XYZ file of C-alpha atoms in Angstrom:
270
model
C 0.000 0.000 0.000
C 1.308 3.315 -0.946
C 2.270 5.577 1.997
C 0.499 8.525 0.418
C -2.856 6.785 0.434
C -5.180 7.550 3.348
C -7.485 4.797 4.390
C -10.634 6.076 6.068
C -11.257 4.901 9.617
C -13.858 2.274 10.282
C -17.400 3.750 10.368
C -16.512 7.150 8.996
C -17.515 8.442 5.627
C -14.917 10.499 3.878
C -15.995 14.113 3.386
C -17.319 14.898 -0.033
C -15.277 17.178 -2.168
C -16.623 20.725 -2.445
C -18.342 21.198 -5.780
C -16.623 23.376 -8.222
C -18.474 26.539 -9.064
C -17.698 25.941 -12.678
C -19.608 22.695 -12.486
C -22.882 24.166 -11.137
C -25.601 23.565 -13.682
C -27.092 26.566 -15.370
C -30.251 27.824 -13.693
C -29.536 26.046 -10.398
C -29.641 28.110 -7.170
C -26.566 27.805 -4.977
C -27.178 26.636 -1.413
C -27.837 29.463 1.174
C -24.934 30.170 3.454
C -25.312 30.159 7.218
C -26.193 33.627 8.759
C -25.153 32.897 12.316
C -22.152 35.145 12.057
C -24.251 38.065 10.753
C -26.779 37.798 13.651
C -23.992 37.613 16.181
C -22.473 40.757 14.730
C -25.803 42.648 14.973
C -26.190 41.605 18.627
C -22.715 42.811 19.488
C -23.421 46.184 17.872
C -26.713 46.595 19.857
C -25.011 45.744 23.155
C -22.238 48.207 22.382
C -24.803 50.939 21.654
C -26.606 50.362 24.962
C -23.347 50.379 26.900
C -22.338 53.560 25.109
C -25.656 55.277 26.003
C -25.437 54.249 29.664
C -21.839 55.273 29.874
C -22.551 58.622 28.253
C -25.406 59.330 30.655
C -23.245 58.474 33.651
C -20.464 60.735 32.421
C -22.997 63.546 31.835
C -24.327 63.306 35.383
C -20.790 63.256 36.712
C -19.837 66.387 34.797
C -23.017 68.197 35.891
C -22.401 67.254 39.529
C -18.923 68.794 39.457
C -20.198 72.155 38.189
C -21.150 75.063 40.420
C -24.930 75.613 40.684
C -26.230 78.305 38.357
C -28.266 80.921 40.266
C -31.837 81.525 39.058
C -32.765 84.946 37.698
C -34.435 87.268 40.230
C -38.244 87.337 40.400
C -40.084 90.309 38.985
C -42.389 90.388 42.041
C -40.894 92.145 45.054
C -40.459 90.245 48.287
C -43.739 89.584 50.078
C -44.101 91.093 53.511
C -45.705 88.755 56.012
C -47.533 90.419 58.886
C -46.142 89.722 62.303
C -48.444 88.727 65.134
C -49.269 91.505 67.533
C -47.974 91.228 71.075
C -50.384 89.890 73.627
C -52.825 92.497 74.777
C -52.450 94.710 71.677
C -54.919 92.846 69.431
C -58.462 94.054 68.705
C -61.061 93.573 71.368
C -63.569 90.761 70.718
C -67.124 91.676 69.891
C -69.466 92.111 72.766
C -72.620 90.006 72.951
C -74.587 93.012 71.700
C -72.313 93.391 68.641
C -71.808 89.718 67.747
C -74.892 88.628 65.821
C -73.806 84.994 65.913
C -73.968 85.049 69.722
C -77.563 86.183 69.461
C -78.463 83.525 66.926
C -76.859 80.752 68.963
C -78.589 81.844 72.140
C -82.203 81.574 73.201
C -84.311 82.609 70.199
C -87.284 83.173 72.440
C -85.526 86.211 73.905
C -85.306 87.728 70.418
C -89.044 87.561 69.779
C -91.060 90.745 69.966
C -92.693 91.123 73.391
C -96.452 91.092 73.659
C -97.896 94.606 73.606
C -99.356 95.990 76.800
C -102.869 94.702 77.295
C -102.454 91.880 74.741
C -103.531 88.381 75.725
C -101.587 85.178 75.034
C -103.020 83.192 72.154
C -101.847 79.709 71.328
C -98.162 78.769 71.145
C -95.610 80.844 73.019
C -92.001 79.589 73.115
C -90.442 76.661 71.299
C -92.405 74.987 68.535
C -91.675 71.488 67.225
C -91.220 70.838 63.525
C -94.396 68.758 63.447
C -96.436 71.528 65.098
C -94.989 74.122 62.747
C -95.703 72.026 59.636
C -99.232 71.370 60.938
C -99.995 75.076 60.593
C -99.745 74.821 56.776
C -102.532 73.842 54.384
C -100.596 70.712 53.390
C -98.669 69.600 56.497
C -97.015 66.607 54.801
C -95.522 68.706 52.013
C -94.507 71.420 54.467
C -92.749 68.883 56.700
C -90.810 67.383 53.794
C -89.844 70.821 52.510
C -88.571 71.980 55.906
C -86.496 68.821 56.297
C -84.908 69.473 52.901
C -84.087 73.035 53.973
C -82.511 71.623 57.193
C -84.720 73.484 59.643
C -83.148 73.591 63.096
C -85.675 75.126 65.501
C -88.639 77.489 65.722
C -89.501 80.116 68.333
C -92.999 81.571 68.248
C -95.033 84.179 70.101
C -98.748 84.751 69.539
C -101.219 87.174 71.098
C -104.675 88.661 70.806
C -105.279 92.406 70.890
C -108.364 94.516 70.428
C -111.543 92.626 69.746
C -110.444 90.047 67.166
C -106.882 90.802 66.068
C -104.572 87.790 66.141
C -100.801 88.190 65.708
C -98.211 85.410 65.351
C -94.465 86.047 65.092
C -92.161 83.128 64.227
C -88.370 82.901 64.080
C -87.369 79.852 62.013
C -83.673 78.975 62.174
C -81.911 76.681 59.690
C -78.715 74.655 59.839
C -75.749 75.605 57.640
C -75.595 73.724 54.339
C -74.912 74.280 50.636
C -78.106 76.340 50.488
C -79.293 79.130 52.775
C -82.458 77.587 54.158
C -83.818 80.836 55.571
C -83.463 82.611 52.230
C -85.023 79.715 50.318
C -88.016 79.645 52.650
C -88.575 83.422 52.554
C -88.353 83.526 48.769
C -90.805 80.621 48.492
C -93.336 82.339 50.750
C -92.972 85.639 48.927
C -93.444 83.904 45.593
C -96.624 82.248 46.825
C -97.961 85.570 48.132
C -97.239 87.269 44.803
C -99.089 84.581 42.880
C -102.214 84.740 45.010
C -104.919 86.794 43.357
C -106.047 88.449 46.551
C -102.613 89.760 47.603
C -101.284 93.188 46.660
C -99.044 91.914 43.878
C -95.340 92.175 44.750
C -95.816 93.528 48.267
C -93.761 96.275 49.899
C -90.116 96.146 50.927
C -89.267 96.037 54.624
C -86.923 98.942 55.272
C -83.345 97.870 56.013
C -83.919 94.200 55.235
C -82.598 93.948 51.697
C -84.989 91.123 50.801
C -87.929 91.306 53.225
C -91.448 92.170 52.050
C -94.879 92.520 53.620
C -98.242 91.901 51.966
C -101.731 93.256 52.619
C -104.780 91.291 51.485
C -108.238 92.644 50.621
C -111.203 91.702 52.745
C -112.846 88.294 52.418
C -116.597 88.280 52.873
C -118.900 85.300 53.256
C -122.550 85.213 54.203
C -123.012 84.489 57.885
C -119.385 85.291 58.769
C -117.531 88.378 59.937
C -115.258 90.156 57.481
C -111.777 88.658 57.344
C -108.539 90.650 56.780
C -104.957 89.435 56.808
C -101.401 90.721 56.414
C -98.119 88.809 56.185
C -94.405 89.653 56.324
C -91.392 87.491 55.383
C -87.825 88.588 56.089
C -84.506 86.705 55.996
C -81.649 87.589 58.350
C -78.584 85.308 58.148
C -79.816 81.804 59.025
C -83.140 82.977 60.489
C -86.417 83.505 58.656
C -88.888 85.987 60.169
C -92.530 85.159 59.555
C -95.311 87.460 60.802
C -99.030 86.738 60.347
C -101.810 89.164 61.300
C -105.555 88.389 61.110
C -108.456 90.651 62.019
C -112.121 91.269 61.389
C -111.332 94.914 60.720
C -109.020 96.453 58.170
C -105.302 96.180 58.994
C -103.365 99.394 58.525
C -100.179 99.175 56.478
C -98.176 100.836 59.270
C -99.155 98.021 61.659
C -97.589 95.177 59.657
C -94.660 97.351 58.612
C -93.911 98.295 62.232
C -94.008 94.673 63.372
C -91.582 93.590 60.636
C -89.125 96.442 61.190
C -89.088 96.100 64.981
C -88.584 92.329 64.817
C -85.746 92.767 62.338
C -84.041 95.275 64.652
C -84.040 92.739 67.478
C -81.926 90.435 65.310
């Protein structure tokens, strides 16, 4: 056996000789080459880019940290002056009970009611009135009760008297709890609206001096066979969280100055 001959080992197949390009048949497509090396190269480039970005960011933060802070430009607005607290004993004096209206409203409402005139006789409720009793004085008590609950009514003080032969007077102070609405104002506006819509009232009424929103109404006489003549006057005024309601009934004509005086004097007491 010639020394230059190479005998393949047992079980191995000798590698086939690479085909010559010149021997590739015309029209045949050469076998695709492996792309593992190309993908590996792309991955290395992406990793290098990420490392470069991170490294650049770190260097940027380091450079910025070594620099002196740049002062901000001055504000156009001058420096604000904050008031200093006054020394003890030099502050304003607190309101007296006569000057602080909230003290009055939080106190005993019965003391703010108009006193009975000399010679007048008590008539009906005098003092605190429950919500049920107050609602029962309306034509539709159920609706009145629901409406007052929605307005967050707190308490009612009332004083009633009889004077002369048949004159009946009732003064009510209705206080409401604080809420998103002003209950006293809502109630007064509702009552005024009702009075303006009634055919027998004097249209829009007359403003109560110094109230800002209070009005009083005079009604013409009501006559029915077999009954005495019937006259009435009403006043509705709102002051803070309190609604003033004044009702006057008589068998004789009610003078305008009578209802006006009652409304103005009751407002002054608040």
